[in-house]
mmCIF file of C-alpha atoms in Angstrom:
data_model
loop_
_atom_site.group_PDB
_atom_site.id
_atom_site.type_symbol
_atom_site.label_atom_id
_atom_site.label_comp_id
_atom_site.label_asym_id
_atom_site.label_seq_id
_atom_site.Cartn_x
_atom_site.Cartn_y
_atom_site.Cartn_z
ATOM 1 C CA MET A 1 -24.293 -11.263 -15.011
ATOM 2 C CA LYS A 2 -22.129 -13.325 -12.644
ATOM 3 C CA ILE A 3 -22.179 -10.537 -10.076
ATOM 4 C CA GLN A 4 -25.977 -10.351 -10.182
ATOM 5 C CA LEU A 5 -26.203 -14.114 -9.750
ATOM 6 C CA VAL A 6 -23.904 -13.961 -6.717
ATOM 7 C CA ILE A 7 -25.965 -11.128 -5.242
ATOM 8 C CA LEU A 8 -29.204 -13.007 -5.786
ATOM 9 C CA LEU A 9 -27.744 -16.203 -4.342
ATOM 10 C CA SER A 10 -26.487 -14.374 -1.250
ATOM 11 C CA LEU A 11 -29.890 -12.720 -0.892
ATOM 12 C CA ALA A 12 -31.556 -16.140 -1.004
ATOM 13 C CA ILE A 13 -29.206 -17.454 1.671
ATOM 14 C CA PHE A 14 -29.890 -14.472 3.884
ATOM 15 C CA ALA A 15 -33.632 -14.802 3.277
ATOM 16 C CA THR A 16 -33.679 -18.382 4.514
ATOM 17 C CA SER A 17 -31.551 -17.603 7.565
ATOM 18 C CA CYS A 18 -33.124 -14.318 8.664
ATOM 19 C CA GLY A 19 -36.773 -14.754 9.481
ATOM 20 C CA ASN A 20 -37.086 -10.971 10.034
ATOM 21 C CA ASN A 21 -39.182 -9.296 7.327
ATOM 22 C CA ALA A 22 -37.724 -5.836 7.936
ATOM 23 C CA GLU A 23 -34.199 -7.164 7.466
ATOM 24 C CA LEU A 24 -35.283 -9.046 4.345
ATOM 25 C CA GLU A 25 -36.821 -5.895 2.861
ATOM 26 C CA SER A 26 -33.637 -3.980 3.651
ATOM 27 C CA LEU A 27 -31.563 -6.619 1.851
ATOM 28 C CA LYS A 28 -33.897 -6.497 -1.158
ATOM 29 C CA LYS A 29 -33.518 -2.710 -1.369
ATOM 30 C CA GLU A 30 -29.742 -3.016 -1.100
ATOM 31 C CA ASN A 31 -29.756 -5.659 -3.842
ATOM 32 C CA THR A 32 -31.832 -3.412 -6.105
ATOM 33 C CA ALA A 33 -29.440 -0.513 -5.518
ATOM 34 C CA LEU A 34 -26.414 -2.693 -6.292
ATOM 35 C CA VAL A 35 -27.989 -3.975 -9.510
ATOM 36 C CA ALA A 36 -28.747 -0.375 -10.528
ATOM 37 C CA GLN A 37 -25.113 0.606 -9.873
ATOM 38 C CA ILE A 38 -23.854 -2.339 -11.934
ATOM 39 C CA ASN A 39 -26.126 -1.390 -14.821
ATOM 40 C CA ALA A 40 -25.023 2.247 -14.599
ATOM 41 C CA LEU A 41 -21.367 1.209 -14.673
ATOM 42 C CA LYS A 42 -21.983 -0.994 -17.706
ATOM 43 C CA SER A 43 -23.812 1.782 -19.556
ATOM 44 C CA GLY A 44 -21.109 4.342 -18.763
ATOM 45 C CA THR A 45 -23.231 6.946 -16.991
ATOM 46 C CA TYR A 46 -20.651 7.247 -14.199
ATOM 47 C CA ALA A 47 -17.867 7.806 -16.723
ATOM 48 C CA LYS A 48 -18.952 11.421 -17.286
ATOM 49 C CA SER A 49 -18.530 12.479 -13.663
ATOM 50 C CA PRO A 50 -15.127 13.791 -12.517
ATOM 51 C CA LYS A 51 -12.733 11.364 -10.897
ATOM 52 C CA TYR A 52 -10.721 12.477 -7.873
ATOM 53 C CA PHE A 53 -7.202 11.103 -7.452
ATOM 54 C CA LEU A 54 -4.519 11.404 -4.812
ATOM 55 C CA LYS A 55 -0.884 10.673 -5.502
ATOM 56 C CA LEU A 56 0.474 9.214 -2.282
ATOM 57 C CA ARG A 57 3.986 8.480 -1.050
ATOM 58 C CA LEU A 58 4.548 5.558 1.290
ATOM 59 C CA LYS A 59 7.922 5.287 2.942
ATOM 60 C CA GLN A 60 9.636 3.822 5.925
ATOM 61 C CA SER A 61 11.420 6.104 8.333
ATOM 62 C CA ARG A 62 13.702 5.044 11.147
ATOM 63 C CA LEU A 63 15.786 6.592 13.869
ATOM 64 C CA SER A 64 19.347 5.578 13.090
ATOM 65 C CA LEU A 65 22.828 6.999 12.600
ATOM 66 C CA ASN A 66 23.464 4.548 9.765
ATOM 67 C CA ILE A 67 23.406 6.504 6.482
ATOM 68 C CA LYS A 68 22.856 3.295 4.496
ATOM 69 C CA LYS A 69 19.525 2.712 6.220
ATOM 70 C CA HIS A 70 18.382 6.257 5.423
ATOM 71 C CA ILE A 71 19.396 5.877 1.772
ATOM 72 C CA LYS A 72 17.628 2.513 1.621
ATOM 73 C CA ASP A 73 14.448 4.060 3.051
ATOM 74 C CA ALA A 74 14.559 6.890 0.513
ATOM 75 C CA VAL A 75 15.148 4.562 -2.427
ATOM 76 C CA ASN A 76 12.425 2.140 -1.335
ATOM 77 C CA SER A 77 9.745 4.824 -0.964
ATOM 78 C CA LEU A 78 6.717 4.100 -3.108
ATOM 79 C CA ASP A 79 4.541 6.586 -5.005
ATOM 80 C CA PHE A 80 1.109 5.464 -6.166
ATOM 81 C CA GLU A 81 -2.202 6.951 -7.247
ATOM 82 C CA LEU A 82 -5.484 6.177 -5.576
ATOM 83 C CA PRO A 83 -9.017 7.174 -6.640
ATOM 84 C CA VAL A 84 -10.978 8.635 -3.737
ATOM 85 C CA ASP A 85 -14.404 10.122 -3.179
ATOM 86 C CA LYS A 86 -14.966 13.870 -3.240
ATOM 87 C CA ASP A 87 -15.391 14.226 0.537
ATOM 88 C CA PHE A 88 -12.019 12.647 1.297
ATOM 89 C CA TYR A 89 -10.412 14.575 -1.582
ATOM 90 C CA ASP A 90 -11.640 17.857 -0.074
ATOM 91 C CA SER A 91 -10.587 16.898 3.462
ATOM 92 C CA VAL A 92 -6.862 16.520 2.645
ATOM 93 C CA SER A 93 -4.305 18.833 1.103
ATOM 94 C CA GLU A 94 -0.886 18.290 -0.412
ATOM 95 C CA GLY A 95 1.572 17.362 2.324
ATOM 96 C CA THR A 96 -1.093 15.932 4.633
ATOM 97 C CA GLU A 97 0.175 12.915 6.539
ATOM 98 C CA ILE A 98 -2.426 10.151 6.309
ATOM 99 C CA ILE A 99 -0.559 7.388 8.144
ATOM 100 C CA ASP A 100 2.202 7.659 10.714
ATOM 101 C CA LYS A 101 2.334 4.220 12.301
ATOM 102 C CA PHE A 102 5.062 2.993 14.614
ATOM 103 C CA ARG A 103 6.532 -0.382 13.583
ATOM 104 C CA PHE A 104 6.125 -2.205 16.883
ATOM 105 C CA GLY A 105 7.181 -5.636 15.544
ATOM 106 C CA SER A 106 10.514 -4.309 14.266
ATOM 107 C CA PHE A 107 11.112 -2.652 17.612
ATOM 108 C CA ILE A 108 10.477 -5.886 19.533
ATOM 109 C CA LEU A 109 12.365 -8.221 17.168
ATOM 110 C CA TYR A 110 15.251 -6.052 15.954
ATOM 111 C CA GLY A 111 15.355 -2.997 18.204
ATOM 112 C CA ASN A 112 14.606 -0.641 15.268
ATOM 113 C CA LEU A 113 12.842 2.608 16.043
ATOM 114 C CA GLY A 114 10.909 3.378 12.884
ATOM 115 C CA ASP A 115 7.519 4.022 11.395
ATOM 116 C CA TRP A 116 5.520 3.994 8.177
ATOM 117 C CA GLU A 117 4.619 7.376 6.715
ATOM 118 C CA MET A 118 2.033 7.977 4.013
ATOM 119 C CA THR A 119 1.650 11.523 2.776
ATOM 120 C CA VAL A 120 -0.337 13.195 0.017
ATOM 121 C CA LYS A 121 2.106 14.201 -2.695
ATOM 122 C CA GLU A 122 -0.356 15.556 -5.259
ATOM 123 C CA LYS A 123 -4.096 16.009 -5.826
ATOM 124 C CA TYR A 124 -5.796 16.111 -9.223
ATOM 125 C CA VAL A 125 -9.122 15.608 -10.967
ATOM 126 C CA LYS A 126 -9.601 13.768 -14.243
#
């Protein structure tokens, strides 16, 4: 109920600021679709469809000869599960690297050569 009120209030604000009837009609259609999704979630109709999950591993990796830093990176790695849509689920496989981002701030401030790595550890459907 609160969500619907917020949606209607935001629609009213947009309606007074727009002036364009085509944009207003588009916002009304979007509002109707969102209300239908909220009602479907409340009734549980989406609960019967399969849910796609990825188990991801996020870890820090750095170029160093210090064994303590490598052990620290391995211990601090984080595994978590994330629900995803079917298209993304089908586009990745186990072992796929999703993020490999260089840590530029650590390089500038501390001289560390390292990056963040996020890989798909497991895929499953509930």
